[in-house]
Amino acid sequence: MSRGAGLPDPSETLEALAPEGAFDLAMTLHSGQAFGWHPVAGGHAGVVSGTALFLRQEKPGGPVLATKTAAALARHYLALDHDLAAIHATFPDTPRMREALSFCRGLRILRQPLWECLVSFIASSQKQVAHIRQIHRHLCERFGRPAGCCGGVVLYEFPGPERIAALDEPALRGCGLGYRAKHLLETARRVAGGALDLSALESLPTPEARDALMSLPGVGRKIANCVLCFALGRLGEVPVDVWVARILRESFTRRKMSLPQLERYASKRLGPFAGYAQQVLFHHARITARLARGGQRGREPRKTLAQS
DNA sequence: GGACAGGGTACAT
DNA sequence: ATGTACCCTGTC
């Protein structure tokens, strides 16, 4: 991916967006809920529902600027209408939650396009966030149509179900999907073939929508909850992964619980916006773990692998 | 350079 | 309800 000179000064074509309460653009885009954002000079570039978008925020809490022609799309995607203070007020008042929240003041849960979100999380099982991003990028660059260009980076649309359904397993394995290639291919074929109508999920009650999602190969309870929360706006659904399970067992309950039990516990304990609370806890835990590991050597350059 | 774990799921007991 | 294989990569 190249970048550098050639970024047209976007300031004249940007529009200011006002969030309901705090907002931290960089944190929100890189908190492990979306995987398609590129850092470019002065901001972030990505494609939402086929539209190339440039987003900028000088500092957390500062004004949010978005591509003028897509301001309404950006506002919706970034969920700037979420009343963050009201949501935070429903979180349990515990030391762990307070600490995570003070770290994640302006973190929002995005409204992601359904298909892209579903695929991203099918790709996510047993994988690190950096790797999920890599798969996402491969899918876009190899199978998506170019949607624009920003700061020398060509932006590609996320390939739709029909496009992926037309591929074969080796092509998907080539994107780093491993055994998930089979799941993704079959899921794409069911969606493209009309066996599951994604657009109908929006209006279904949560349990029915979850059952429909879980009928797809590669989609279990956790990933279904990710899609419900991150794409369908069901902010009370809690994806319980290894991180959240760890946090719950460390800081919320000492009782030994299975994963399903933990999820039931979490949805009650974390309140009506449990999914939101989960994301705050998840992001805080991930960043503090990273700091604990990397903190020793600061910004010292990593050892190169050149001589091996 | 090898071991380890990573935003789980499907399948068999 | 629990145990295990699964593909592959970033990281130490």
Short mmCIF file of C-alpha atoms (C1' of nucleotides) in Angstrom, two decimals:
data_model
loop_
_atom_site.label_atom_id
_atom_site.label_comp_id
_atom_site.label_asym_id
_atom_site.label_seq_id
_atom_site.Cartn_x
_atom_site.Cartn_y
_atom_site.Cartn_z
CA MET A 1 0.00 0.00 0.00
CA SER A 2 1.56 3.26 -1.06
CA ARG A 3 1.03 6.63 0.46
CA GLY A 4 2.67 10.01 0.44
CA ALA A 5 2.31 13.11 -1.66
CA GLY A 6 -0.76 13.61 -3.75
CA LEU A 7 -3.30 13.94 -1.00
CA PRO A 8 -5.62 16.66 -2.19
CA ASP A 9 -6.28 19.06 0.63
CA PRO A 10 -9.63 17.81 1.79
CA SER A 11 -10.34 20.65 4.19
CA GLU A 12 -12.63 22.46 1.77
CA THR A 13 -14.69 19.38 1.12
CA LEU A 14 -15.13 18.35 4.73
CA GLU A 15 -18.13 18.90 6.92
CA ALA A 16 -18.16 19.11 10.71
CA LEU A 17 -20.29 16.55 12.54
CA ALA A 18 -21.57 17.01 16.07
CA PRO A 19 -21.74 13.95 18.33
CA GLU A 20 -24.15 13.52 21.24
CA GLY A 21 -21.50 13.67 23.95
CA ALA A 22 -17.91 12.52 23.83
CA PHE A 23 -16.31 11.03 20.77
CA ASP A 24 -12.89 9.58 20.05
CA LEU A 25 -12.63 8.77 16.37
CA ALA A 26 -9.30 6.95 16.37
CA MET A 27 -10.21 4.82 19.36
CA THR A 28 -13.61 3.97 17.90
CA LEU A 29 -12.19 2.94 14.53
CA HIS A 30 -9.39 0.86 16.05
CA SER A 31 -11.12 -0.80 18.96
CA GLY A 32 -11.49 -4.16 17.27
CA GLN A 33 -15.06 -3.76 16.02
CA ALA A 34 -14.27 -2.65 12.44
CA PHE A 35 -11.29 -3.75 10.39
CA GLY A 36 -11.20 -1.67 7.23
CA TRP A 37 -9.75 1.69 8.23
CA HIS A 38 -6.45 2.98 6.90
CA PRO A 39 -4.39 5.65 8.59
CA VAL A 40 -3.68 8.41 6.05
CA ALA A 41 -2.16 11.84 6.42
CA GLY A 42 -4.22 13.75 8.93
CA GLY A 43 -7.00 11.22 9.33
CA HIS A 44 -8.59 7.89 8.45
CA ALA A 45 -9.75 6.53 5.12
CA GLY A 46 -12.15 3.71 4.46
CA VAL A 47 -15.17 2.58 2.49
CA VAL A 48 -18.65 2.31 3.96
CA SER A 49 -21.37 0.67 1.88
CA GLY A 50 -19.42 1.33 -1.30
CA THR A 51 -18.72 4.98 -0.53
CA ALA A 52 -15.15 6.14 0.08
CA LEU A 53 -14.87 8.20 3.23
CA PHE A 54 -12.23 10.41 4.75
CA LEU A 55 -12.56 11.17 8.46
CA ARG A 56 -10.50 13.50 10.59
CA GLN A 57 -10.33 14.48 14.23
CA GLU A 58 -7.32 16.43 15.47
CA LYS A 59 -7.70 15.18 19.01
CA PRO A 60 -10.19 13.13 21.02
CA GLY A 61 -13.20 15.29 21.82
CA GLY A 62 -12.33 17.74 19.06
CA PRO A 63 -14.45 18.48 16.02
CA VAL A 64 -15.17 15.55 13.72
CA LEU A 65 -14.75 16.22 10.02
CA ALA A 66 -16.08 13.97 7.30
CA THR A 67 -16.24 13.94 3.53
CA LYS A 68 -18.95 16.47 2.77
CA THR A 69 -20.72 14.44 0.14
CA ALA A 70 -21.11 11.58 2.59
CA ALA A 71 -21.72 13.42 5.85
CA ALA A 72 -25.07 11.76 6.52
CA LEU A 73 -23.56 8.33 5.91
CA ALA A 74 -20.66 9.12 8.24
CA ARG A 75 -22.96 10.37 10.97
CA HIS A 76 -25.02 7.20 10.80
CA TYR A 77 -22.01 4.88 10.61
CA LEU A 78 -20.24 6.58 13.50
CA ALA A 79 -23.44 6.45 15.58
CA LEU A 80 -23.05 10.08 16.56
CA ASP A 81 -26.70 10.04 17.62
CA HIS A 82 -25.98 7.63 20.49
CA ASP A 83 -26.41 9.53 23.72
CA LEU A 84 -23.17 8.41 25.30
CA ALA A 85 -23.78 9.92 28.73
CA ALA A 86 -27.13 8.17 29.01
CA ILE A 87 -25.57 4.89 27.93
CA HIS A 88 -22.66 5.18 30.36
CA ALA A 89 -25.09 5.91 33.19
CA THR A 90 -26.49 2.38 32.83
CA PHE A 91 -23.11 0.69 33.33
CA PRO A 92 -22.47 -1.03 36.65
CA ASP A 93 -20.54 1.11 39.09
CA THR A 94 -17.52 -1.07 39.86
CA PRO A 95 -13.81 -0.27 40.01
CA ARG A 96 -13.02 -2.25 36.87
CA MET A 97 -15.84 -0.58 34.93
CA ARG A 98 -14.89 2.90 36.12
CA GLU A 99 -11.29 2.39 35.13
CA ALA A 100 -12.20 1.05 31.70
CA LEU A 101 -14.69 3.84 31.14
CA SER A 102 -12.31 6.62 32.07
CA PHE A 103 -9.95 5.14 29.50
CA CYS A 104 -12.64 4.79 26.83
CA ARG A 105 -14.66 7.98 27.23
CA GLY A 106 -15.31 8.61 23.56
CA LEU A 107 -15.58 5.01 22.35
CA ARG A 108 -18.73 4.36 20.35
CA ILE A 109 -20.24 1.26 18.84
CA LEU A 110 -20.48 1.76 15.10
CA ARG A 111 -23.35 0.89 12.80
CA GLN A 112 -21.55 -1.34 10.37
CA PRO A 113 -22.87 -2.66 7.09
CA LEU A 114 -24.33 -6.08 7.84
CA TRP A 115 -22.58 -8.26 5.28
CA GLU A 116 -19.14 -6.79 5.90
CA CYS A 117 -19.57 -7.17 9.64
CA LEU A 118 -20.73 -10.77 9.30
CA VAL A 119 -17.78 -11.72 7.11
CA SER A 120 -15.27 -9.91 9.31
CA PHE A 121 -16.37 -11.86 12.32
CA ILE A 122 -16.55 -15.18 10.51
CA ALA A 123 -12.91 -14.44 9.76
CA SER A 124 -12.22 -13.52 13.38
CA SER A 125 -12.44 -16.85 15.16
CA GLN A 126 -9.18 -17.80 16.85
CA LYS A 127 -7.43 -14.84 15.32
CA GLN A 128 -5.75 -11.65 16.43
CA VAL A 129 -7.13 -8.28 15.44
CA ALA A 130 -4.12 -7.51 13.23
CA HIS A 131 -4.75 -10.68 11.32
CA ILE A 132 -8.44 -9.97 10.84
CA ARG A 133 -7.50 -6.61 9.36
CA GLN A 134 -5.14 -8.34 6.97
CA ILE A 135 -7.83 -10.72 5.76
CA HIS A 136 -10.23 -7.82 5.34
CA ARG A 137 -7.67 -5.96 3.25
CA HIS A 138 -6.97 -8.97 1.06
CA LEU A 139 -10.67 -9.52 0.39
CA CYS A 140 -11.15 -5.87 -0.59
CA GLU A 141 -8.02 -5.52 -2.70
CA ARG A 142 -8.48 -8.78 -4.58
CA PHE A 143 -12.24 -8.95 -5.02
CA GLY A 144 -13.63 -5.48 -4.35
CA ARG A 145 -14.12 -2.71 -6.88
CA PRO A 146 -12.07 0.45 -6.38
CA ALA A 147 -14.20 3.04 -4.63
CA GLY A 148 -11.83 5.97 -4.49
CA CYS A 149 -8.41 7.15 -3.56
CA CYS A 150 -7.16 8.99 -0.53
CA GLY A 151 -3.67 10.14 0.34
CA GLY A 152 -2.15 7.84 -2.24
CA VAL A 153 -4.06 4.84 -0.91
CA VAL A 154 -6.52 3.19 -3.27
CA LEU A 155 -9.67 2.27 -1.40
CA TYR A 156 -11.61 -0.83 -2.37
CA GLU A 157 -15.20 -1.66 -1.67
CA PHE A 158 -15.90 -4.74 0.45
CA PRO A 159 -16.90 -7.55 -1.95
CA GLY A 160 -20.55 -8.50 -1.77
CA PRO A 161 -22.00 -11.98 -1.20
CA GLU A 162 -22.42 -12.64 -4.93
CA ARG A 163 -18.76 -11.88 -5.59
CA ILE A 164 -17.53 -14.13 -2.81
CA ALA A 165 -20.00 -16.87 -3.70
CA ALA A 166 -18.47 -16.99 -7.17
CA LEU A 167 -15.00 -17.73 -5.78
CA ASP A 168 -13.58 -21.05 -4.67
CA GLU A 169 -12.01 -22.22 -1.45
CA PRO A 170 -8.35 -21.87 -2.53
CA ALA A 171 -8.95 -18.25 -3.53
CA LEU A 172 -10.27 -17.52 -0.05
CA ARG A 173 -7.52 -19.51 1.64
CA GLY A 174 -5.13 -17.29 -0.24
CA CYS A 175 -6.50 -14.40 1.79
CA GLY A 176 -5.39 -16.09 5.00
CA LEU A 177 -8.76 -17.48 6.01
CA GLY A 178 -7.53 -20.99 6.72
CA TYR A 179 -10.29 -23.40 7.64
CA ARG A 180 -12.73 -20.48 7.75
CA ALA A 181 -12.59 -20.29 3.95
CA LYS A 182 -15.08 -23.12 3.69
CA HIS A 183 -17.45 -21.44 6.15
CA LEU A 184 -17.28 -18.11 4.40
CA LEU A 185 -17.83 -19.65 0.97
CA GLU A 186 -20.88 -21.59 2.10
CA THR A 187 -22.27 -18.57 3.94
CA ALA A 188 -21.79 -16.38 0.86
CA ARG A 189 -23.55 -18.96 -1.30
CA ARG A 190 -26.52 -19.16 1.03
CA VAL A 191 -26.85 -15.40 1.18
CA ALA A 192 -26.30 -14.88 -2.54
CA GLY A 193 -28.72 -17.70 -3.33
CA GLY A 194 -31.45 -16.24 -1.16
CA ALA A 195 -31.49 -19.03 1.43
CA LEU A 196 -31.00 -16.32 4.03
CA ASP A 197 -32.28 -12.79 3.45
CA LEU A 198 -29.94 -10.52 5.39
CA SER A 199 -32.08 -7.46 4.80
CA ALA A 200 -34.92 -9.14 6.67
CA LEU A 201 -32.89 -9.44 9.89
CA GLU A 202 -33.21 -5.77 10.75
CA SER A 203 -36.91 -6.10 11.48
CA LEU A 204 -36.72 -9.46 13.31
CA PRO A 205 -36.77 -9.71 17.09
CA THR A 206 -33.31 -10.36 18.48
CA PRO A 207 -33.71 -14.08 19.28
CA GLU A 208 -35.01 -14.83 15.78
CA ALA A 209 -32.30 -12.74 14.15
CA ARG A 210 -29.68 -14.58 16.21
CA ASP A 211 -31.08 -17.98 15.26
CA ALA A 212 -30.98 -17.00 11.60
CA LEU A 213 -27.36 -15.86 11.89
CA MET A 214 -26.37 -18.99 13.80
CA SER A 215 -27.84 -21.16 11.06
CA LEU A 216 -24.91 -20.02 8.90
CA PRO A 217 -21.72 -22.08 8.90
CA GLY A 218 -18.94 -20.47 10.89
CA VAL A 219 -21.38 -18.44 12.96
CA GLY A 220 -21.82 -19.48 16.56
CA ARG A 221 -23.21 -17.61 19.51
CA LYS A 222 -20.30 -15.20 19.90
CA ILE A 223 -20.12 -14.11 16.30
CA ALA A 224 -23.89 -13.82 16.02
CA ASN A 225 -23.82 -11.48 18.99
CA CYS A 226 -21.08 -9.41 17.36
CA VAL A 227 -23.26 -8.94 14.31
CA LEU A 228 -26.34 -8.18 16.40
CA CYS A 229 -24.46 -5.55 18.36
CA PHE A 230 -22.17 -4.02 15.74
CA ALA A 231 -24.43 -4.11 12.68
CA LEU A 232 -28.01 -4.51 13.84
CA GLY A 233 -27.94 -2.04 16.71
CA ARG A 234 -28.87 -4.60 19.37
CA LEU A 235 -26.70 -2.91 21.96
CA GLY A 236 -27.73 -5.22 24.77
CA GLU A 237 -26.19 -8.32 23.18
CA VAL A 238 -22.84 -9.34 24.62
CA PRO A 239 -20.26 -11.22 22.59
CA VAL A 240 -18.32 -13.19 25.20
CA ASP A 241 -14.86 -13.96 23.92
CA VAL A 242 -11.67 -14.99 25.72
CA TRP A 243 -11.03 -11.39 26.81
CA VAL A 244 -14.47 -10.68 28.16
CA ALA A 245 -14.63 -14.08 29.85
CA ARG A 246 -11.32 -13.30 31.53
CA ILE A 247 -12.52 -9.86 32.67
CA LEU A 248 -15.78 -11.22 34.02
CA ARG A 249 -13.98 -13.93 35.97
CA GLU A 250 -11.31 -11.54 37.25
CA SER A 251 -13.47 -8.60 38.23
CA PHE A 252 -17.14 -9.47 38.29
CA THR A 253 -17.82 -12.98 39.51
CA ARG A 254 -15.86 -15.61 41.35
CA ARG A 255 -18.34 -18.36 40.59
CA LYS A 256 -17.19 -20.87 38.05
CA MET A 257 -19.34 -20.47 34.96
CA SER A 258 -19.54 -21.95 31.50
CA LEU A 259 -19.58 -19.63 28.50
CA PRO A 260 -23.39 -19.60 28.15
CA GLN A 261 -23.69 -18.90 31.87
CA LEU A 262 -21.16 -16.09 31.57
CA GLU A 263 -23.15 -14.51 28.76
CA ARG A 264 -26.38 -14.60 30.74
CA TYR A 265 -24.55 -13.18 33.73
CA ALA A 266 -22.98 -10.43 31.63
CA SER A 267 -26.19 -9.33 29.99
CA LYS A 268 -27.81 -8.89 33.40
CA ARG A 269 -24.81 -7.48 35.23
CA LEU A 270 -23.77 -5.04 32.51
CA GLY A 271 -27.27 -3.69 31.97
CA PRO A 272 -29.44 -2.72 28.98
CA PHE A 273 -26.39 -1.62 26.97
CA ALA A 274 -24.33 -4.64 27.91
CA GLY A 275 -22.80 -4.83 24.46
CA TYR A 276 -21.55 -1.29 24.80
CA ALA A 277 -20.13 -1.98 28.26
CA GLN A 278 -18.50 -5.13 26.91
CA GLN A 279 -16.74 -3.15 24.18
CA VAL A 280 -15.37 -0.67 26.72
CA LEU A 281 -14.07 -3.48 28.94
CA PHE A 282 -12.67 -5.35 25.95
CA HIS A 283 -10.81 -2.38 24.50
CA HIS A 284 -9.39 -1.28 27.83
CA ALA A 285 -8.15 -4.77 28.63
CA ARG A 286 -6.56 -5.18 25.23
CA ILE A 287 -4.73 -1.85 25.33
CA THR A 288 -3.49 -2.23 28.89
CA ALA A 289 -2.21 -5.71 28.07
CA ARG A 290 -0.41 -4.28 25.06
CA LEU A 291 1.09 -1.49 27.17
CA ALA A 292 2.20 -3.97 29.81
CA ARG A 293 4.01 -5.97 27.15
CA GLY A 294 5.45 -3.11 25.13
CA GLY A 295 5.92 -0.63 27.95
CA GLN A 296 9.38 -1.88 28.89
CA ARG A 297 11.17 -0.89 25.75
CA GLY A 298 9.12 2.14 24.83
CA ARG A 299 9.39 3.13 21.21
CA GLU A 300 12.67 1.43 20.56
CA PRO A 301 12.71 0.05 17.01
CA ARG A 302 11.84 -3.58 16.72
CA LYS A 303 14.55 -6.06 15.89
CA THR A 304 14.76 -6.63 12.18
CA LEU A 305 14.56 -10.13 10.80
CA ALA A 306 16.96 -9.32 7.98
CA GLN A 307 19.82 -11.43 9.35
CA SER A 308 18.30 -14.86 9.81
"C1'" DG B 1 13.84 -20.78 15.66
"C1'" DG B 2 10.16 -22.97 18.22
"C1'" DA B 3 6.41 -22.41 21.13
"C1'" DC B 4 2.29 -20.02 22.18
"C1'" DA B 5 -2.03 -17.81 21.77
"C1'" DG B 6 -5.26 -15.42 19.13
"C1'" DG B 7 -12.50 -11.21 19.61
"C1'" DG B 8 -14.58 -19.68 18.23
"C1'" DT B 9 -16.98 -23.19 15.76
"C1'" DA B 10 -18.28 -27.84 14.50
"C1'" DC B 11 -18.42 -32.28 15.77
"C1'" DA B 12 -18.01 -36.33 18.67
"C1'" DT B 13 -18.67 -38.15 23.18
"C1'" DA C 1 -22.44 -30.43 29.13
"C1'" DT C 2 -17.41 -31.05 28.21
"C1'" DG C 3 -13.30 -32.21 25.06
"C1'" DT C 4 -10.79 -31.62 20.78
"C1'" DA C 5 -9.30 -30.62 15.98
"C1'" DC C 6 -9.06 -27.04 12.96
"C1'" DC C 7 -5.62 -23.05 9.42
"C1'" DC C 8 -2.48 -19.70 9.93
"C1'" DT C 9 0.13 -15.66 11.68
"C1'" DG C 10 1.95 -12.11 15.03
"C1'" DT C 11 4.73 -12.16 18.97
"C1'" DC C 12 7.93 -13.32 22.38
#
